[in-house]
Amino acid sequence: MFLFKKVADLQQYLQKVSKEGKTVGFVPTMGALHHGHLSLVNRASSETDCTVVSIFVNPTQFNDKKDLEKYPRTLGTDIEMLSSIQTTVLFVPSVEEIYPKGLDTTLDLNFGQLATVLEGAFRPGHFDGMAQVVHRLLDIVKPDRLFMGQKDFQQLTIVRSMLKQLNHKTALVVCPIIREKDGLAMSSRNRRLTPVYRKKAVLLSQILSKVKSNIDNRRPESMSKMAMKTLTEAGFRPEYFEIVDGITLQPIQHFSDATFIVALTAVWAGDIRLIDNMILKEAQKAVLA
Ligand code: AMP
């Protein structure tokens, strides 16, 4: 595995790759890697000739400075994990490499309501920062395929919109959520959960599954209310539990209102914020590629 810290060095390497007619797959991450991340890397390696993984904790997408400071950083272990699977290149840039003085990296795109609901309502500015860094990284790596996880469902929706608005040549590949044995969606933040909250956190996927198995019997709104109540009673501070149209991210009134329906939730487990989601109905598999 090659490790690059400088944009210029990575690009020099990737020019050779491109001259050889090889395809490039890209997996952007913020590090503190787990098997969810590795599933993306494995998928990229199976579909492209050269897999580039980036580790960059992007300051512009953190609306909460403390969250940025506390974000787990485990580069040594990350390198070991990536070396054990088929990763071609690891890119670990500094903030100055991604946002050099004099380079305007701001993005003038309009995501409309896609960016203001759900996560957008609770993390103002988050998606602007996320889109900015993904765009900058795509500009550097110029991959044929971009591999991202369904775990961050709204992020995917926004990246898809960005690629469409820019008529970008990179194809987005969506990878399923990898979960712990008890159902908890893998996340870099899980390692910061207290043992009590780690045990309780199984409730998120349990409620999502319960909602999924009851879509023929109840109304979306009453299910969301029930889920918020159950999460609160279990000691979480839920920010939202919403059942939405998977394309527009707007809440639905009836399960017959859309062909692609997703339930999404965000909760505070002590001072750790967890997100999870589940597709409840998916008429056209192609939507998630
Ligand atoms: P992050 O490092 O949290 O920014 O995540 C980097 C990429 O890994 C994003 O595309 C995430 O959606 C994806 N990812 C994170 N957790 C999981 C998971 N449990 N299963 C699959 N993909 C994941």
mmCIF file of C-alpha atoms and ligand atoms in Angstrom:
data_model
loop_
_atom_site.group_PDB
_atom_site.id
_atom_site.type_symbol
_atom_site.label_atom_id
_atom_site.label_comp_id
_atom_site.label_asym_id
_atom_site.label_seq_id
_atom_site.Cartn_x
_atom_site.Cartn_y
_atom_site.Cartn_z
ATOM 1 C CA MET A 1 0.000 0.000 0.000
ATOM 2 C CA PHE A 2 1.238 3.503 -0.861
ATOM 3 C CA LEU A 3 0.669 6.337 1.603
ATOM 4 C CA PHE A 4 0.537 9.914 0.334
ATOM 5 C CA LYS A 5 0.199 13.084 2.351
ATOM 6 C CA LYS A 6 0.617 15.608 -0.447
ATOM 7 C CA VAL A 7 -1.886 16.254 -3.223
ATOM 8 C CA ALA A 8 0.909 16.626 -5.802
ATOM 9 C CA ASP A 9 2.449 13.229 -4.927
ATOM 10 C CA LEU A 10 -0.902 11.444 -5.060
ATOM 11 C CA GLN A 11 -1.735 13.034 -8.400
ATOM 12 C CA GLN A 12 1.633 12.068 -9.858
ATOM 13 C CA TYR A 13 0.937 8.443 -8.896
ATOM 14 C CA LEU A 14 -2.632 8.566 -10.236
ATOM 15 C CA GLN A 15 -1.450 9.954 -13.569
ATOM 16 C CA LYS A 16 0.561 6.755 -14.061
ATOM 17 C CA VAL A 17 -2.483 4.677 -13.112
ATOM 18 C CA SER A 18 -4.590 6.544 -15.637
ATOM 19 C CA LYS A 19 -1.975 6.183 -18.403
ATOM 20 C CA GLU A 20 -2.055 2.416 -17.849
ATOM 21 C CA GLY A 21 -5.795 2.566 -18.576
ATOM 22 C CA LYS A 22 -6.713 1.474 -15.039
ATOM 23 C CA THR A 23 -9.919 2.498 -13.287
ATOM 24 C CA VAL A 24 -9.885 4.274 -9.930
ATOM 25 C CA GLY A 25 -12.282 3.675 -7.034
ATOM 26 C CA PHE A 26 -12.429 6.165 -4.188
ATOM 27 C CA VAL A 27 -13.515 5.710 -0.553
ATOM 28 C CA PRO A 28 -13.472 8.956 1.455
ATOM 29 C CA THR A 29 -13.430 8.475 5.246
ATOM 30 C CA MET A 30 -12.675 10.341 8.434
ATOM 31 C CA GLY A 31 -10.649 7.409 9.801
ATOM 32 C CA ALA A 32 -11.157 5.454 13.035
ATOM 33 C CA LEU A 33 -11.896 2.663 10.611
ATOM 34 C CA HIS A 34 -14.176 -0.302 11.257
ATOM 35 C CA HIS A 35 -15.595 -3.140 9.202
ATOM 36 C CA GLY A 36 -18.217 -0.839 7.683
ATOM 37 C CA HIS A 37 -15.441 1.216 6.087
ATOM 38 C CA LEU A 38 -13.592 -1.941 5.051
ATOM 39 C CA SER A 39 -16.702 -3.227 3.262
ATOM 40 C CA LEU A 40 -16.567 -0.098 1.073
ATOM 41 C CA VAL A 41 -12.865 -0.631 0.390
ATOM 42 C CA ASN A 42 -13.446 -4.285 -0.513
ATOM 43 C CA ARG A 43 -16.285 -3.324 -2.829
ATOM 44 C CA ALA A 44 -14.084 -0.704 -4.496
ATOM 45 C CA SER A 45 -11.273 -3.234 -4.947
ATOM 46 C CA SER A 46 -13.671 -5.703 -6.531
ATOM 47 C CA GLU A 47 -15.005 -3.122 -9.008
ATOM 48 C CA THR A 48 -11.982 -0.984 -9.886
ATOM 49 C CA ASP A 49 -8.256 -1.496 -10.532
ATOM 50 C CA CYS A 50 -6.886 1.039 -8.061
ATOM 51 C CA THR A 51 -8.550 1.777 -4.720
ATOM 52 C CA VAL A 52 -7.825 5.114 -3.081
ATOM 53 C CA VAL A 53 -8.914 5.573 0.543
ATOM 54 C CA SER A 54 -8.696 8.991 2.130
ATOM 55 C CA ILE A 55 -8.579 9.745 5.836
ATOM 56 C CA PHE A 56 -9.386 13.361 6.548
ATOM 57 C CA VAL A 57 -11.334 14.716 9.497
ATOM 58 C CA ASN A 58 -12.908 17.633 7.672
ATOM 59 C CA PRO A 59 -13.216 20.681 9.956
ATOM 60 C CA THR A 60 -15.744 22.452 7.714
ATOM 61 C CA GLN A 61 -18.461 19.846 8.297
ATOM 62 C CA PHE A 62 -18.355 20.019 12.104
ATOM 63 C CA ASN A 63 -20.796 22.585 13.426
ATOM 64 C CA ASP A 64 -19.700 21.666 16.967
ATOM 65 C CA LYS A 65 -16.015 22.378 17.728
ATOM 66 C CA LYS A 66 -15.962 19.963 20.678
ATOM 67 C CA ASP A 67 -17.209 17.176 18.425
ATOM 68 C CA LEU A 68 -14.328 17.882 16.032
ATOM 69 C CA GLU A 69 -11.793 17.820 18.855
ATOM 70 C CA LYS A 70 -13.187 14.577 20.279
ATOM 71 C CA TYR A 71 -13.507 12.797 16.935
ATOM 72 C CA PRO A 72 -11.482 9.556 17.321
ATOM 73 C CA ARG A 73 -8.143 9.515 15.499
ATOM 74 C CA THR A 74 -6.478 6.102 15.183
ATOM 75 C CA LEU A 75 -4.154 6.382 12.184
ATOM 76 C CA GLY A 76 -1.787 3.555 13.243
ATOM 77 C CA THR A 77 -4.595 1.005 13.520
ATOM 78 C CA ASP A 78 -6.255 2.364 10.374
ATOM 79 C CA ILE A 79 -3.060 1.750 8.392
ATOM 80 C CA GLU A 80 -2.827 -1.800 9.777
ATOM 81 C CA MET A 81 -6.444 -2.523 8.838
ATOM 82 C CA LEU A 82 -6.042 -1.174 5.319
ATOM 83 C CA SER A 83 -2.763 -3.049 4.802
ATOM 84 C CA SER A 84 -4.529 -6.315 5.646
ATOM 85 C CA ILE A 85 -6.955 -5.896 2.736
ATOM 86 C CA GLN A 86 -6.494 -4.877 -0.878
ATOM 87 C CA THR A 87 -5.986 -1.125 -0.627
ATOM 88 C CA THR A 88 -3.755 0.418 -3.267
ATOM 89 C CA VAL A 89 -3.413 3.931 -1.939
ATOM 90 C CA LEU A 90 -4.033 5.708 1.350
ATOM 91 C CA PHE A 91 -4.272 9.490 1.202
ATOM 92 C CA VAL A 92 -3.884 11.324 4.517
ATOM 93 C CA PRO A 93 -3.789 15.034 3.730
ATOM 94 C CA SER A 94 -3.416 17.924 6.155
ATOM 95 C CA VAL A 95 -6.012 20.685 6.385
ATOM 96 C CA GLU A 96 -3.597 22.957 4.457
ATOM 97 C CA GLU A 97 -3.416 20.453 1.563
ATOM 98 C CA ILE A 98 -7.184 20.294 1.235
ATOM 99 C CA TYR A 99 -7.829 23.986 1.804
ATOM 100 C CA PRO A 100 -4.662 25.772 0.652
ATOM 101 C CA LYS A 101 -4.561 29.532 0.995
ATOM 102 C CA GLY A 102 -5.705 31.229 -2.174
ATOM 103 C CA LEU A 103 -7.784 28.308 -3.478
ATOM 104 C CA ASP A 104 -11.509 28.928 -3.429
ATOM 105 C CA THR A 105 -13.067 25.589 -2.488
ATOM 106 C CA THR A 106 -16.533 26.890 -1.674
ATOM 107 C CA LEU A 107 -19.327 25.280 -3.665
ATOM 108 C CA ASP A 108 -22.151 27.307 -5.091
ATOM 109 C CA LEU A 109 -24.805 24.606 -5.280
ATOM 110 C CA ASN A 110 -28.354 24.547 -4.031
ATOM 111 C CA PHE A 111 -29.532 21.364 -2.341
ATOM 112 C CA GLY A 112 -32.869 22.881 -1.331
ATOM 113 C CA GLN A 113 -34.779 20.985 1.320
ATOM 114 C CA LEU A 114 -32.510 17.952 0.996
ATOM 115 C CA ALA A 115 -29.976 19.792 3.144
ATOM 116 C CA THR A 116 -32.305 21.477 5.637
ATOM 117 C CA VAL A 117 -34.341 18.526 6.948
ATOM 118 C CA LEU A 118 -33.270 15.724 9.331
ATOM 119 C CA GLU A 119 -29.485 16.087 9.952
ATOM 120 C CA GLY A 120 -29.552 19.500 8.271
ATOM 121 C CA ALA A 121 -32.025 20.812 10.830
ATOM 122 C CA PHE A 122 -29.829 19.759 13.765
ATOM 123 C CA ARG A 123 -26.372 20.297 12.250
ATOM 124 C CA PRO A 124 -26.539 23.627 10.418
ATOM 125 C CA GLY A 125 -23.851 23.963 7.760
ATOM 126 C CA HIS A 126 -22.869 20.299 8.019
ATOM 127 C CA PHE A 127 -23.850 19.372 4.472
ATOM 128 C CA ASP A 128 -22.232 22.446 2.919
ATOM 129 C CA GLY A 129 -18.964 21.388 4.553
ATOM 130 C CA MET A 130 -19.447 17.760 3.546
ATOM 131 C CA ALA A 131 -20.210 18.645 -0.083
ATOM 132 C CA GLN A 132 -17.255 21.029 -0.149
ATOM 133 C CA VAL A 133 -14.776 18.363 0.969
ATOM 134 C CA VAL A 134 -16.210 15.600 -1.230
ATOM 135 C CA HIS A 135 -16.044 17.934 -4.225
ATOM 136 C CA ARG A 136 -12.456 18.944 -3.419
ATOM 137 C CA LEU A 137 -11.421 15.296 -2.933
ATOM 138 C CA LEU A 138 -13.091 14.269 -6.200
ATOM 139 C CA ASP A 139 -11.207 17.067 -7.902
ATOM 140 C CA ILE A 140 -7.944 15.684 -6.543
ATOM 141 C CA VAL A 141 -8.540 11.941 -7.050
ATOM 142 C CA LYS A 142 -10.748 12.088 -10.176
ATOM 143 C CA PRO A 143 -12.142 8.595 -9.561
ATOM 144 C CA ASP A 144 -14.308 6.598 -11.933
ATOM 145 C CA ARG A 145 -16.378 5.408 -8.959
ATOM 146 C CA LEU A 146 -17.116 6.866 -5.563
ATOM 147 C CA PHE A 147 -18.068 4.354 -2.840
ATOM 148 C CA MET A 148 -20.248 5.582 0.033
ATOM 149 C CA GLY A 149 -22.341 3.940 2.745
ATOM 150 C CA GLN A 150 -26.113 3.920 3.193
ATOM 151 C CA LYS A 151 -25.321 4.541 6.878
ATOM 152 C CA ASP A 152 -25.215 8.258 6.005
ATOM 153 C CA PHE A 153 -28.367 8.217 3.932
ATOM 154 C CA GLN A 154 -28.926 11.973 3.674
ATOM 155 C CA GLN A 155 -25.251 12.487 2.799
ATOM 156 C CA LEU A 156 -25.701 10.111 -0.139
ATOM 157 C CA THR A 157 -28.758 11.993 -1.325
ATOM 158 C CA ILE A 158 -26.821 15.241 -1.300
ATOM 159 C CA VAL A 159 -23.730 13.806 -2.987
ATOM 160 C CA ARG A 160 -26.003 12.317 -5.662
ATOM 161 C CA SER A 161 -27.583 15.734 -6.165
ATOM 162 C CA MET A 162 -24.150 17.379 -6.326
ATOM 163 C CA LEU A 163 -22.905 14.942 -8.976
ATOM 164 C CA LYS A 164 -26.073 15.499 -10.981
ATOM 165 C CA GLN A 165 -25.949 19.282 -10.757
ATOM 166 C CA LEU A 166 -22.323 19.288 -11.870
ATOM 167 C CA ASN A 167 -22.888 16.658 -14.545
ATOM 168 C CA HIS A 168 -19.938 14.896 -12.921
ATOM 169 C CA LYS A 169 -18.324 11.895 -14.609
ATOM 170 C CA THR A 170 -17.869 9.974 -11.327
ATOM 171 C CA ALA A 171 -20.415 7.219 -10.621
ATOM 172 C CA LEU A 172 -21.770 6.884 -7.087
ATOM 173 C CA VAL A 173 -21.866 3.358 -5.659
ATOM 174 C CA VAL A 174 -23.982 2.889 -2.526
ATOM 175 C CA CYS A 175 -22.930 0.181 -0.068
ATOM 176 C CA PRO A 176 -25.181 -1.402 2.604
ATOM 177 C CA ILE A 177 -24.933 -0.703 6.334
ATOM 178 C CA ILE A 178 -22.652 -3.096 8.187
ATOM 179 C CA ARG A 179 -23.882 -3.848 11.689
ATOM 180 C CA GLU A 180 -22.465 -5.358 14.866
ATOM 181 C CA LYS A 181 -23.782 -8.820 15.817
ATOM 182 C CA ASP A 182 -26.507 -7.252 17.978
ATOM 183 C CA GLY A 183 -27.646 -4.962 15.160
ATOM 184 C CA LEU A 184 -25.956 -1.683 16.110
ATOM 185 C CA ALA A 185 -24.771 0.076 12.945
ATOM 186 C CA MET A 186 -20.975 0.235 12.994
ATOM 187 C CA SER A 187 -19.686 3.754 13.566
ATOM 188 C CA SER A 188 -16.421 5.387 14.574
ATOM 189 C CA ARG A 189 -18.368 7.017 17.399
ATOM 190 C CA ASN A 190 -19.475 3.684 18.939
ATOM 191 C CA ARG A 191 -16.118 3.260 20.662
ATOM 192 C CA ARG A 192 -16.914 6.343 22.764
ATOM 193 C CA LEU A 193 -20.190 4.928 24.110
ATOM 194 C CA THR A 194 -20.296 4.059 27.815
ATOM 195 C CA PRO A 195 -20.822 0.309 28.425
ATOM 196 C CA VAL A 196 -24.413 1.052 29.519
ATOM 197 C CA TYR A 197 -25.244 3.016 26.372
ATOM 198 C CA ARG A 198 -23.404 0.506 24.187
ATOM 199 C CA LYS A 199 -25.787 -2.173 25.482
ATOM 200 C CA LYS A 200 -28.836 0.026 25.066
ATOM 201 C CA ALA A 201 -27.829 1.179 21.578
ATOM 202 C CA VAL A 202 -29.186 -2.032 20.077
ATOM 203 C CA LEU A 203 -32.606 -0.402 20.492
ATOM 204 C CA LEU A 204 -32.083 1.820 17.442
ATOM 205 C CA SER A 205 -31.932 -1.034 14.954
ATOM 206 C CA GLN A 206 -34.607 -2.939 16.893
ATOM 207 C CA ILE A 207 -37.083 -0.077 16.546
ATOM 208 C CA LEU A 208 -36.227 0.419 12.869
ATOM 209 C CA SER A 209 -36.834 -3.302 12.257
ATOM 210 C CA LYS A 210 -40.081 -3.179 14.219
ATOM 211 C CA VAL A 211 -41.308 -0.257 12.132
ATOM 212 C CA LYS A 212 -40.338 -2.110 8.966
ATOM 213 C CA SER A 213 -42.301 -5.184 9.933
ATOM 214 C CA ASN A 214 -45.402 -3.117 10.777
ATOM 215 C CA ILE A 215 -45.760 -0.848 7.759
ATOM 216 C CA ASP A 216 -49.014 -2.487 6.733
ATOM 217 C CA ASN A 217 -50.686 -1.921 10.094
ATOM 218 C CA ARG A 218 -49.885 1.607 11.279
ATOM 219 C CA ARG A 219 -49.579 5.180 10.013
ATOM 220 C CA PRO A 220 -46.073 6.616 9.600
ATOM 221 C CA GLU A 221 -46.729 9.513 11.976
ATOM 222 C CA SER A 222 -47.941 7.308 14.821
ATOM 223 C CA MET A 223 -44.964 4.995 14.315
ATOM 224 C CA SER A 224 -42.534 7.922 14.496
ATOM 225 C CA LYS A 225 -44.186 9.124 17.703
ATOM 226 C CA MET A 226 -44.053 5.644 19.196
ATOM 227 C CA ALA A 227 -40.355 5.347 18.306
ATOM 228 C CA MET A 228 -39.492 8.760 19.824
ATOM 229 C CA LYS A 229 -41.308 7.774 23.026
ATOM 230 C CA THR A 230 -39.601 4.379 23.263
ATOM 231 C CA LEU A 231 -36.169 5.927 22.695
ATOM 232 C CA THR A 232 -36.783 8.630 25.298
ATOM 233 C CA GLU A 233 -38.036 6.108 27.862
ATOM 234 C CA ALA A 234 -34.891 4.053 27.309
ATOM 235 C CA GLY A 235 -32.721 7.034 28.304
ATOM 236 C CA PHE A 236 -31.762 8.428 24.884
ATOM 237 C CA ARG A 237 -32.340 11.993 23.754
ATOM 238 C CA PRO A 238 -33.794 11.448 20.300
ATOM 239 C CA GLU A 239 -33.532 14.387 17.868
ATOM 240 C CA TYR A 240 -35.710 12.847 15.212
ATOM 241 C CA PHE A 241 -37.264 9.614 14.069
ATOM 242 C CA GLU A 242 -38.798 10.231 10.681
ATOM 243 C CA ILE A 243 -40.345 8.140 7.954
ATOM 244 C CA VAL A 244 -39.698 9.855 4.640
ATOM 245 C CA ASP A 245 -39.805 9.556 0.889
ATOM 246 C CA GLY A 246 -36.313 8.249 0.085
ATOM 247 C CA ILE A 247 -35.939 10.631 -2.856
ATOM 248 C CA THR A 248 -37.282 13.937 -1.492
ATOM 249 C CA LEU A 249 -36.623 13.216 2.222
ATOM 250 C CA GLN A 250 -40.055 14.689 3.022
ATOM 251 C CA PRO A 251 -42.215 12.920 5.635
ATOM 252 C CA ILE A 252 -44.967 10.725 4.215
ATOM 253 C CA GLN A 253 -48.516 10.543 5.522
ATOM 254 C CA HIS A 254 -49.301 7.032 4.289
ATOM 255 C CA PHE A 255 -47.120 4.117 3.320
ATOM 256 C CA SER A 256 -48.823 4.148 -0.082
ATOM 257 C CA ASP A 257 -47.549 7.717 -0.723
ATOM 258 C CA ALA A 258 -44.141 6.664 -2.058
ATOM 259 C CA THR A 259 -42.415 3.678 -3.624
ATOM 260 C CA PHE A 260 -39.120 4.297 -1.865
ATOM 261 C CA ILE A 261 -39.477 4.844 1.893
ATOM 262 C CA VAL A 262 -36.800 5.188 4.549
ATOM 263 C CA ALA A 263 -36.928 5.562 8.325
ATOM 264 C CA LEU A 264 -34.117 7.667 9.774
ATOM 265 C CA THR A 265 -33.174 8.491 13.334
ATOM 266 C CA ALA A 266 -30.610 10.466 15.331
ATOM 267 C CA VAL A 267 -30.241 10.170 19.091
ATOM 268 C CA TRP A 268 -27.922 11.309 21.819
ATOM 269 C CA ALA A 269 -26.630 8.430 23.897
ATOM 270 C CA GLY A 270 -25.103 10.443 26.737
ATOM 271 C CA ASP A 271 -22.786 12.821 24.897
ATOM 272 C CA ILE A 272 -22.431 10.610 21.805
ATOM 273 C CA ARG A 273 -24.669 11.264 18.832
ATOM 274 C CA LEU A 274 -25.739 8.166 16.890
ATOM 275 C CA ILE A 275 -27.552 7.950 13.552
ATOM 276 C CA ASP A 276 -29.168 4.967 11.865
ATOM 277 C CA ASN A 277 -31.680 4.271 9.117
ATOM 278 C CA MET A 278 -33.518 1.463 7.402
ATOM 279 C CA ILE A 279 -35.159 1.190 4.013
ATOM 280 C CA LEU A 280 -38.789 0.253 4.650
ATOM 281 C CA LYS A 281 -39.919 -0.028 1.064
ATOM 282 C CA GLU A 282 -37.910 -0.047 -2.135
ATOM 283 C CA ALA A 283 -39.847 -0.665 -5.302
ATOM 284 C CA GLN A 284 -36.997 0.217 -7.631
ATOM 285 C CA LYS A 285 -33.781 -1.395 -6.422
ATOM 286 C CA ALA A 286 -31.951 0.822 -8.904
ATOM 287 C CA VAL A 287 -32.442 3.891 -6.708
ATOM 288 C CA LEU A 288 -29.662 2.819 -4.383
ATOM 289 C CA ALA A 289 -27.563 1.323 -7.179
HETATM 290 P P1 AMP B 1 -17.021 8.337 7.953
HETATM 291 O O1 AMP B 1 -15.611 7.941 8.216
HETATM 292 O O2 AMP B 1 -17.928 8.169 9.103
HETATM 293 O O3 AMP B 1 -17.127 9.680 7.276
HETATM 294 O O4 AMP B 1 -17.570 7.302 6.869
HETATM 295 C C1 AMP B 1 -16.921 7.093 5.655
HETATM 296 C C2 AMP B 1 -17.803 6.257 4.766
HETATM 297 O O5 AMP B 1 -18.058 5.005 5.389
HETATM 298 C C3 AMP B 1 -19.166 6.911 4.492
HETATM 299 O O6 AMP B 1 -19.513 6.701 3.135
HETATM 300 C C4 AMP B 1 -20.076 6.141 5.424
HETATM 301 O O7 AMP B 1 -21.412 6.113 5.002
HETATM 302 C C5 AMP B 1 -19.452 4.765 5.398
HETATM 303 N N1 AMP B 1 -19.833 4.000 6.589
HETATM 304 C C6 AMP B 1 -19.767 4.415 7.867
HETATM 305 N N2 AMP B 1 -20.271 3.469 8.701
HETATM 306 C C7 AMP B 1 -20.680 2.450 7.906
HETATM 307 C C8 AMP B 1 -21.300 1.186 8.150
HETATM 308 N N3 AMP B 1 -21.610 0.788 9.383
HETATM 309 N N4 AMP B 1 -21.568 0.384 7.093
HETATM 310 C C9 AMP B 1 -21.270 0.787 5.834
HETATM 311 N N5 AMP B 1 -20.684 1.961 5.539
HETATM 312 C C10 AMP B 1 -20.397 2.785 6.552
#
